[in-house]
XYZ file of C-alpha atoms in Angstrom:
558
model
C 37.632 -10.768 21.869
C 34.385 -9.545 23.006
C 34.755 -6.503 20.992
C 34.894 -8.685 17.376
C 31.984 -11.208 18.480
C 29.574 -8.477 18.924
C 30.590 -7.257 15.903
C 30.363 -10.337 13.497
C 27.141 -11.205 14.843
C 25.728 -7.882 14.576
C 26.465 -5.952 11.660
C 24.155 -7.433 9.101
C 20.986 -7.620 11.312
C 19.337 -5.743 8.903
C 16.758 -2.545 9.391
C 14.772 -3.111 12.617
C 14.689 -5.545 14.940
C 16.804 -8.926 13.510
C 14.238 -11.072 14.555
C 10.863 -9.279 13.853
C 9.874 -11.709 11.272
C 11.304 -14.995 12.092
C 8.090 -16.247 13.106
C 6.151 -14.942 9.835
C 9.290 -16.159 7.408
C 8.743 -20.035 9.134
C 5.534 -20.225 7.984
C 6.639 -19.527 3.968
C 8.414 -21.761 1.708
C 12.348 -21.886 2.177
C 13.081 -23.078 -1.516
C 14.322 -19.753 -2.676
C 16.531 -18.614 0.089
C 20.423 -18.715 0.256
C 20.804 -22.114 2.344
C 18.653 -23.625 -0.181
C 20.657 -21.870 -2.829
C 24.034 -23.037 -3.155
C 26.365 -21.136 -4.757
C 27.610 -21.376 -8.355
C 31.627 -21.755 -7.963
C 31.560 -20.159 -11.819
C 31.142 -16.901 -9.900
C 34.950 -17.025 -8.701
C 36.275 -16.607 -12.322
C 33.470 -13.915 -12.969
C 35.902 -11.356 -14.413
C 36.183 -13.653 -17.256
C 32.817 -12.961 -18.739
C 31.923 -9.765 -16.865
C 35.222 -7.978 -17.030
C 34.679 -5.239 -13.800
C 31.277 -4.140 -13.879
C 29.254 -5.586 -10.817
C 26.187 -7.471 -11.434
C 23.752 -9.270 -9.203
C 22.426 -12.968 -9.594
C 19.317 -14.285 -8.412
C 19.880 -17.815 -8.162
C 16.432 -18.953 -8.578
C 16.223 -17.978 -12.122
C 15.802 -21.465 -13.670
C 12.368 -21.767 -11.106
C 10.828 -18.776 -12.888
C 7.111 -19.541 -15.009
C 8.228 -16.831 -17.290
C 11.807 -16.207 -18.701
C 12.259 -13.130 -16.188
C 9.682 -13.268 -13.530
C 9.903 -14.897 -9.905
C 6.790 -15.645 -7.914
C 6.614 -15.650 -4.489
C 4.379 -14.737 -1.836
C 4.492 -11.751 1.094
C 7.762 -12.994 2.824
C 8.799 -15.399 0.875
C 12.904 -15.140 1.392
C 14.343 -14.813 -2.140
C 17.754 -14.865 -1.888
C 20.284 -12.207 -4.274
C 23.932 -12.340 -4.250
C 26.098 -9.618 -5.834
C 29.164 -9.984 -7.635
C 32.327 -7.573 -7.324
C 35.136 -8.646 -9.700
C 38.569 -6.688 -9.303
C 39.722 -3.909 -11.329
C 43.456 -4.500 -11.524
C 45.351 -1.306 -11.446
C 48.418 -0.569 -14.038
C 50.862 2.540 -14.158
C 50.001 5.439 -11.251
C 47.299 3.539 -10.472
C 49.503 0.741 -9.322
C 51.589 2.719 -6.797
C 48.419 4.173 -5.821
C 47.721 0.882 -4.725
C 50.105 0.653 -2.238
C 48.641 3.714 -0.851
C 45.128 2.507 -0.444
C 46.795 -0.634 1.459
C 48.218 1.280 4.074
C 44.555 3.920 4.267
C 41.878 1.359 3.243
C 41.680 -1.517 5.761
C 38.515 -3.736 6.127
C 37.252 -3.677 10.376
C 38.684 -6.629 12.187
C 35.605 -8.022 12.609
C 34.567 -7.933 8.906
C 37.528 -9.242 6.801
C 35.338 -9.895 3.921
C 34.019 -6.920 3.738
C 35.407 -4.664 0.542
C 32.985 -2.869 -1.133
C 30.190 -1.032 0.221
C 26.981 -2.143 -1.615
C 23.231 0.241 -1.891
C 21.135 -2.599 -3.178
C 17.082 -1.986 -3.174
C 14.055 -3.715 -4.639
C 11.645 -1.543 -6.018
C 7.851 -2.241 -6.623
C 6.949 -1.261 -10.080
C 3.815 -0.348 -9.379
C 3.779 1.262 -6.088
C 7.102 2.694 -6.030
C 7.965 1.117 -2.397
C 11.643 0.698 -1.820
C 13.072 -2.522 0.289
C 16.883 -2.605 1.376
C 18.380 -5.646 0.329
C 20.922 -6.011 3.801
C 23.849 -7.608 1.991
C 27.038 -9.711 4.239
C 29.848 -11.111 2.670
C 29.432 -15.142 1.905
C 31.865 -17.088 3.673
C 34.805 -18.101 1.353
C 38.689 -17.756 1.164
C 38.648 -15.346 -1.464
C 36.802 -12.800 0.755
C 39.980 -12.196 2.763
C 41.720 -10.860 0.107
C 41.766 -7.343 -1.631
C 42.116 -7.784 -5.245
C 39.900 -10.564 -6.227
C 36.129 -11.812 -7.030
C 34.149 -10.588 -4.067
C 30.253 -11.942 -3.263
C 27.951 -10.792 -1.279
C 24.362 -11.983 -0.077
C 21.466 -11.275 0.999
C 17.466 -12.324 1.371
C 14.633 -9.788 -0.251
C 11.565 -10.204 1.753
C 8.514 -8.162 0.599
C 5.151 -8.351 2.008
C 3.402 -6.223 -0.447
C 2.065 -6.983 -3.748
C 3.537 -5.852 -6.667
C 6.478 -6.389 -9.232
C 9.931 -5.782 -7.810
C 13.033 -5.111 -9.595
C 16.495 -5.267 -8.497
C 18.773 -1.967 -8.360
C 21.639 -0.878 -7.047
C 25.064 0.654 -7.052
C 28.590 -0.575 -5.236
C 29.417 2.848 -3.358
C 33.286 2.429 -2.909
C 35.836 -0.976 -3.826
C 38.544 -2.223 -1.788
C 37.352 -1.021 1.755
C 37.579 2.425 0.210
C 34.219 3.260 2.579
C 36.424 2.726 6.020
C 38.101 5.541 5.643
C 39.287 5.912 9.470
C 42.576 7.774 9.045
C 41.904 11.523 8.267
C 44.063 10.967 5.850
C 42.074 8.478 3.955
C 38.977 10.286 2.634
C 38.205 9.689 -0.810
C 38.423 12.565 -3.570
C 35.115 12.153 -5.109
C 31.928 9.838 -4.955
C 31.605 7.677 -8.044
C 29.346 4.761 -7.698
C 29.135 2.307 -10.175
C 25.821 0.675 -11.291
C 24.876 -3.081 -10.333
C 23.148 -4.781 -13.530
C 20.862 -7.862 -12.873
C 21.539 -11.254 -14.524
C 18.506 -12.125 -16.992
C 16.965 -9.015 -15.783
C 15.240 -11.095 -13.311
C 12.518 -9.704 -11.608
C 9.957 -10.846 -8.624
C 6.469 -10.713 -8.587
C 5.201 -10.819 -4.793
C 1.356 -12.037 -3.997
C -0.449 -11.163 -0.626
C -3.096 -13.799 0.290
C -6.675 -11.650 1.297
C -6.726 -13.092 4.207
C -2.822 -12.023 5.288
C -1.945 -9.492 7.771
C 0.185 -7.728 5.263
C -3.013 -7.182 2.845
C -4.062 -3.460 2.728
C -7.207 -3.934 3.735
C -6.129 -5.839 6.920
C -4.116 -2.870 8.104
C -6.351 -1.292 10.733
C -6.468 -4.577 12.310
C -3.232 -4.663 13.008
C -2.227 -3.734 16.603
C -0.698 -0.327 17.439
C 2.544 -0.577 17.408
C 4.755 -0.231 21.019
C 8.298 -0.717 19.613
C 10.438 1.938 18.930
C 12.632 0.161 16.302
C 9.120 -1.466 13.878
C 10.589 -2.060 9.895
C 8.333 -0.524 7.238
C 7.800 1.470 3.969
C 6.880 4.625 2.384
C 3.519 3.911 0.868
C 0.885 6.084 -1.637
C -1.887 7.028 0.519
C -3.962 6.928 -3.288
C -2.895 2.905 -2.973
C -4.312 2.341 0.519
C -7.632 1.002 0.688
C -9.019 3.587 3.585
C -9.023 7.613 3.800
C -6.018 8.891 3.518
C -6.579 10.914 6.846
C -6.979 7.890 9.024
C -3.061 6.500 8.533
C -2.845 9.542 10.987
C 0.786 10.049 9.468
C 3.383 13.008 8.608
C 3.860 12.973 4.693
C 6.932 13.080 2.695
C 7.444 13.229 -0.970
C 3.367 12.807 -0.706
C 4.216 9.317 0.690
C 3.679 8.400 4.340
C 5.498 5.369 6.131
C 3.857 2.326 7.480
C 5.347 -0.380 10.093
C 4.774 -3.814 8.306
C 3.343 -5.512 11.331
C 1.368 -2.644 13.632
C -0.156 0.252 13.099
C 1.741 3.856 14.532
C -1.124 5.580 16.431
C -1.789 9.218 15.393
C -0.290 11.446 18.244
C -0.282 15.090 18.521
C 2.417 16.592 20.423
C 0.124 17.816 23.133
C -1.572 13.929 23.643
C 2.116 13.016 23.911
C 2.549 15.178 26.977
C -0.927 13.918 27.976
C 0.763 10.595 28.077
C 3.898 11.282 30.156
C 1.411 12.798 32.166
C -0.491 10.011 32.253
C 2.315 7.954 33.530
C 3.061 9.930 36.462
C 6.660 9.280 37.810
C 7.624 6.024 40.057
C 10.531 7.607 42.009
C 9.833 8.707 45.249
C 12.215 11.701 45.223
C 10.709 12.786 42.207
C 8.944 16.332 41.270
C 5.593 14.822 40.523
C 6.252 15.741 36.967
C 7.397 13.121 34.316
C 11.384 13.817 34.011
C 13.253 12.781 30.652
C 17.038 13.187 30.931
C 18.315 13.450 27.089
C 21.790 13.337 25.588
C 22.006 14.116 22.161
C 23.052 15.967 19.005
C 21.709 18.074 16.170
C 19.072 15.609 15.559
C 18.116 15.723 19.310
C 18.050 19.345 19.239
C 15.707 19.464 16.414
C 13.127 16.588 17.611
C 12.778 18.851 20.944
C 12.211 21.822 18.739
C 9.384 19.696 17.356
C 8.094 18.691 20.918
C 8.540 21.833 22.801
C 6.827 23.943 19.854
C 3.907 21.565 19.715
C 4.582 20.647 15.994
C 5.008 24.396 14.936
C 8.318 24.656 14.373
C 9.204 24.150 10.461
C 5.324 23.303 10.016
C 3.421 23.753 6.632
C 4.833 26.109 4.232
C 7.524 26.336 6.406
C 8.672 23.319 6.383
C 10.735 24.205 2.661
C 13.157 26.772 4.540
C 16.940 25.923 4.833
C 16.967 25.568 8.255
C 13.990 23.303 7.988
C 15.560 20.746 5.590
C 19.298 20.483 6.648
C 21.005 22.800 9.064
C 19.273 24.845 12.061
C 22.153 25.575 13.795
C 22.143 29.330 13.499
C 18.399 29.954 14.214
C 17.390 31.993 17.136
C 14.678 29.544 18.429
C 12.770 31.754 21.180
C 12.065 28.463 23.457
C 15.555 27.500 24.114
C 18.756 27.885 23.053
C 20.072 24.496 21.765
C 23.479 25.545 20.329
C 26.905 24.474 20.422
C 27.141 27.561 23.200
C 24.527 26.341 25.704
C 25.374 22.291 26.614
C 22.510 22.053 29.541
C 19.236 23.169 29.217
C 16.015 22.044 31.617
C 12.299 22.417 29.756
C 9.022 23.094 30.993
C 6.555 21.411 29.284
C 2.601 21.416 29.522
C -0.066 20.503 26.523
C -1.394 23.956 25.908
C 1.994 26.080 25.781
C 4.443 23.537 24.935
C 8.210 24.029 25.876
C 10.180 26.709 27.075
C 13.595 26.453 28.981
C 13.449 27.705 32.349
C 17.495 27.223 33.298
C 20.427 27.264 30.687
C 24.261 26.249 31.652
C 22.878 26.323 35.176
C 21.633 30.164 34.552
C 17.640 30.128 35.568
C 15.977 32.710 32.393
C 13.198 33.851 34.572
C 10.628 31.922 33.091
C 8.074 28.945 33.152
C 5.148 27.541 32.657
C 1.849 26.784 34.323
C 0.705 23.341 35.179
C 3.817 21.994 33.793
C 3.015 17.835 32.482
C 6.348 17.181 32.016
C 10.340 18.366 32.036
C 13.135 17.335 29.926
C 16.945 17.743 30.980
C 18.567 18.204 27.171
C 22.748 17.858 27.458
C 23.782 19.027 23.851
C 27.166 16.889 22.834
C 28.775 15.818 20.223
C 28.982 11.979 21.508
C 32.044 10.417 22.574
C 34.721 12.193 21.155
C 36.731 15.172 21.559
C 35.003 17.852 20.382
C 32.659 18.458 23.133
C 33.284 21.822 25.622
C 34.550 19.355 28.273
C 34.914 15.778 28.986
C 31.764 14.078 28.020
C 31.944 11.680 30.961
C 31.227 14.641 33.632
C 27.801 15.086 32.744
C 27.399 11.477 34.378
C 28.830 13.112 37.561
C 26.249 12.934 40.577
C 27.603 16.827 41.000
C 26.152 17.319 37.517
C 22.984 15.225 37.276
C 21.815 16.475 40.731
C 20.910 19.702 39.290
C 18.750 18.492 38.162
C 15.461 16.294 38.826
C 15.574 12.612 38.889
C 14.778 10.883 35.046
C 12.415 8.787 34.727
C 13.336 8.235 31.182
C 16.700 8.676 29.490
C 17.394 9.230 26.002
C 20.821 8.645 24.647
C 21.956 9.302 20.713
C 24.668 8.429 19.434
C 26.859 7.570 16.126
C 26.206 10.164 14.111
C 29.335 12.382 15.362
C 30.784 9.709 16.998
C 31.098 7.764 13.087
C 32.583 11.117 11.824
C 34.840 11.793 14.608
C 36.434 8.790 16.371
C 38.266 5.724 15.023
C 35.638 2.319 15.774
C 38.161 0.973 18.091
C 38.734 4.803 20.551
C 34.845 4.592 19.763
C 34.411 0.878 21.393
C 36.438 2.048 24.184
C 34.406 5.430 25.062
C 31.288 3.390 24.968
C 32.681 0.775 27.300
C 33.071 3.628 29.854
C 29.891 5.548 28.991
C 27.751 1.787 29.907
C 29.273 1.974 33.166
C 28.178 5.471 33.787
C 24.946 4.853 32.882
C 24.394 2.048 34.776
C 25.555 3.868 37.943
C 23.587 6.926 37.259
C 20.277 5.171 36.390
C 20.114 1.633 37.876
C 15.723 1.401 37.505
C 15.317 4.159 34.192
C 13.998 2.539 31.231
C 16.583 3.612 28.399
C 16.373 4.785 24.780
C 19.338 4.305 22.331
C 18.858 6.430 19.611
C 20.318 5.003 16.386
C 22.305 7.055 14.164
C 21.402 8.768 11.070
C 21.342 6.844 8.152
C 23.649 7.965 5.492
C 24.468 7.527 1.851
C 24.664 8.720 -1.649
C 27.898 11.389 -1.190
C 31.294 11.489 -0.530
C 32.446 12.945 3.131
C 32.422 17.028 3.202
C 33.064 19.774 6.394
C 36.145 21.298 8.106
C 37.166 18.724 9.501
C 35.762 16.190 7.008
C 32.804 14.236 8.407
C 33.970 10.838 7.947
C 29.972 9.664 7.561
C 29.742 6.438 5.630
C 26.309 4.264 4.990
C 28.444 1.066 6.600
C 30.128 3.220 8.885
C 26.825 4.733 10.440
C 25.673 0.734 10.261
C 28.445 -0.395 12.274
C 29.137 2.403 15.042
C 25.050 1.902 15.898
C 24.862 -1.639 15.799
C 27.543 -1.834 18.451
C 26.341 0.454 20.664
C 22.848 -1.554 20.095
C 24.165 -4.982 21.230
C 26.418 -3.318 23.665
C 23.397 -1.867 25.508
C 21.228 -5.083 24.959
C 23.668 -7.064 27.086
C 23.633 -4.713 29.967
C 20.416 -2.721 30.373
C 18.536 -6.068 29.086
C 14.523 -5.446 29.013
C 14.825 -1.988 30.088
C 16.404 -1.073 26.685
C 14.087 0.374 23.925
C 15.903 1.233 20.429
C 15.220 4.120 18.682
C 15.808 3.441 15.098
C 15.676 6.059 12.884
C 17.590 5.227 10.092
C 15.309 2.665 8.453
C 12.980 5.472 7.910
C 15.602 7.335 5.758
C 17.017 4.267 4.487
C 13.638 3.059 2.817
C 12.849 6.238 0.330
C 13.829 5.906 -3.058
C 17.125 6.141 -3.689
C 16.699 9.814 -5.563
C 14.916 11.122 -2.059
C 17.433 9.500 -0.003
C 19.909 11.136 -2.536
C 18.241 14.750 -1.724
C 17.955 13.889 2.303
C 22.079 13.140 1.581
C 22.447 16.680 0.195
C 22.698 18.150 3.862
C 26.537 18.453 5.039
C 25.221 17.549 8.650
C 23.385 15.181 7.514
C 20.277 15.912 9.792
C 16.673 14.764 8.040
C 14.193 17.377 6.816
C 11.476 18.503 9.268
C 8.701 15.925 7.996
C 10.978 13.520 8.867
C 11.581 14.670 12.540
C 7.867 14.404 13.104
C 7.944 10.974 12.148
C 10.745 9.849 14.084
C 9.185 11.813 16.664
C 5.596 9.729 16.140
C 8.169 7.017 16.522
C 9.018 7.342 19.646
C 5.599 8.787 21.081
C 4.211 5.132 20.243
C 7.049 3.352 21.817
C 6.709 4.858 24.942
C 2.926 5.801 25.137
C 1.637 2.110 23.979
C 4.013 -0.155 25.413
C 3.183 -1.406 28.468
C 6.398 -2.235 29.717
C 7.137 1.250 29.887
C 4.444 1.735 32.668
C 5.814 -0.236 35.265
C 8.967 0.203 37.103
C 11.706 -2.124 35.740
C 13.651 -4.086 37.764
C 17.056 -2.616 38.786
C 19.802 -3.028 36.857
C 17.545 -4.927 34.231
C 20.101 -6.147 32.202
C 22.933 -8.690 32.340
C 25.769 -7.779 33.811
C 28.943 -10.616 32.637
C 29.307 -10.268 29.292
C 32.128 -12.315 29.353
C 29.856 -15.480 29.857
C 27.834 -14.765 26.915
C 28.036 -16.253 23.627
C 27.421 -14.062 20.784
C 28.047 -16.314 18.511
């Protein structure tokens, strides 16, 4: 039961923190968002006078000074619903029908959820892309398969300009759950979402609001790990384009709405650890990060130990530096699917280099070494690692190794592809109490999986990556972690970085089998994480054992 509450209350948090703007959204008018915006029963009969082609409706239409324009001001909620009606099948598509029954199931938790939905608003002017987080409304007709389906969600945009809707539904009839290996669909044909009345929304920013461009070096720096944003023009910003301080992609750099990311090198980063100087007494004196983690792990150290180097400047546009890395020779360490435990030197001047491999020392080191990270290359949760993924929690195992002051965990990304959501809910259970035995006072950080979209499933065996998929496997992890490591918890999330490009960039991102981000895009995540840990204070005291709460069972989710 525990298992479907964290679930339902989860999923549809949205990119970021769920809460980050509550405060700002109280302080707007309400009249536009869905509880003030009942909904139109006509929708229910919609295949009437749509036929099958999805559309969305913003219900605030009839509020609009001009025939097709909505104005609102810098999160304002505006509330969009899409429509799904059915496409009955006749002939071989019938008894295909049948078939998807038995290999298309919504999750337990979700039994309104049919059709996965890519739904955006897009400034007209200044080309910045907001995910419209979409959850199914709460009717009847949602638990069935071949019917009217609606969907929901608030748009919130805090910067001015005209925004239009777009979007596309992905996959019908819980076609995107595709669980069974059996079940992956043949090819990826979305269909396009058309806007009733064309409606669009025209956002204002008062001068004197934090979300005005010329207020954003005010804004504090930011000392979250998981801060929403957008990919900006730097031509648009009112300052020099050097000081947003920020790795560029697509000649766009991201911004957090509500802080500003500090501009860290790679070396000031391992100024920092240094800087904080570790709290255990049977420490090294060095500043100790035990990391867990896949290809994208593997290529954010490559980033860190190479001080930036690695796939930098006209580099950055060769294959192994968009999508797949996995056969370079990389001289610092070894980082493949043959090598699962690696320990790195690290100091500000030389970078990285690994000075033991599968327990083998290479002979090797470095000089006034700042800081050391223990790397464990897996393939999360599931089956396909060299050995049982739960032995590298062994005190046998970790005590090679120094004691962490920090540990990094990813997961999702081969868990998503690998494991069915309910073996997945189970291997996390276990992993939680491993962690918490193994590191009762660490401060931890849950990397979030990759996000994904735009292609159908690919690899041998086929990578059963899906954009709701990826969504759900994270979130749980996220809450499942909140409950028990409590303020010691920091949340990596990287996919609203990917999930905010255009839709054509997030298209060319989706190219790569692996689905790994292009090296820009590590550096970024990468600046991600420097801030979270070098500007948050609550990362430079020692947190209070165990930290979190420890009886789920008396919590309501709810």
């Amino acid at each position: 039961m525990l298992l479907f509450r964290i679930c339902g209350r989860l999923y549809h948090s949205g990119q970021g923190r769920d809460d980050w703007g509550a405060d700002l959204v109280a302080q707007v008018d309400q009249k536009y968002s869905c509880a003030s915006q009942p909904l139109d029963a006509s929708v229910w009969s919609a295949q009437a006078s749509h036929g099958t082609q999805p559309f969305a409706i913003i219900p605030t239409a009839a509020h609009t000074t001009d025939r097709n324009m909505l104005p609102v001001v810098a999160g304002q909620p505006v509330c969009i619903r899409v429509v799904v009606p059915p496409i009955k099948p006749t002939g071989m598509l019938a008894r295909q029908e049948k078939e998807m029954v038995e290999l298309f199931q919504t999750i337990p938790s979700e039994p309104g959820l049919w059709d996965s939905i890519i739904l955006d608003a897009v400034g007209q002017s200044t080309g910045i892309s907001i995910p419209v987080q979409l959850q199914p409304v709460a009717h009847a007709n949602m638990a069935r398969r071949n019917t009217v389906h609606v969907y929901e969600g608030e748009l919130r945009a805090y910067d001015a300009d005209v925004f239009a809707i777009s979007g596309v539904v992905e996959y019908r009839d819980a076609a995107w759950n595709y669980e069974q290996p059996a079940s992956l669909p043949d090819e990826y044909r979305p269909e396009r979402i058309s806007v009733l009345h064309d409606v669009q929304i025209r956002v204002s920013v008062p001068r004197a609001s934090s979300f005005h461009p010329e207020n954003y070096m005010r804004l504090p720096v930011c000392q979250r790990t998981d801060e929403p944003g957008r990919w900006v023009q730097p031509a648009t910003l009112p300052f020099a384009a050097e000081a947003h301080g920020q790795p560029l992609y697509g000649g766009k750099v991201w911004q957090p709405y509500r802080c500003r990311l500090r501009s860290y090198t790679y070396s000031a980063f391992l100024q920092c650890l240094d800087d904080y100087r570790p709290y255990s007494p049977e420490s090294t004196g060095k500043y100790t990060v035990h990391w867990f983690g896949d290809t994208n792990s593997r290529r954010a150290l490559k980033k860190i130990s190479s001080l930036g180097q690695w796939c930098s400047g006209i580099m950055a546009s060769r294959p192994q530096c968009l999508c797949d890395d996995s056969g370079e020779a990389f001289p610092r360490f070894t980082g493949q699917n043959t090598v699962r435990d690696t320990l790195l030197e690290l100091n500000d001047e030389d970078g990285g280099w690994s000075v033991r491999e599968n327990g083998m020392a290479k002979n090797r080191g470095i000089q006034n070494t700042l800081a050391q990270i223990y790397y464990h290359r897996w393939e999360g949760l599931t089956q396909y690692n060299s050995g049982k993924w739960q032995d590298v929690f062994k005190p046998s195992s970790l005590g090679l190794y120094p004691q962490a002051d920090l540990v990094v965990i990813s997961l999702g990304n081969i868990d998503a592809s690998f494991t069915q959501f309910l073996e997945y809910t189970r291997q996390l259970n276990e992993l939680v109490i491993l962690v918490q035995a193994a590191y009762n006072e660490q401060h931890i950080v849950l990397r979030m999986p990759q996000y994904f979209c735009c292609r159908a499933p690919s690899g041998n065996p086929p990578r059963r990556m899906q954009k709701d998929r990826n969504r759900l496997y994270g979130d749980y992890a996220r809450r499942l972690f909140e409950l028990h490591f409590g303020s010691r918890l920091h949340v990596w999330d990287v996919s609203g970085i990917a999930e905010t490009l255009p839709l054509e960039q997030r298209k060319e991102v989706a190219a790569c089998a692996v689905n790994t981000v292009p090296s820009e895009i590590v550096d970024l995540e990468n600046l991600q994480l420097m801030n979270g840990i070098c500007n948050a204070a609550s990362l430079r005291s020692k947190p209070k054992p165990g930290g979190g709460r420890q009886d789920p069972a008396n919590i309501e989710l709810a």
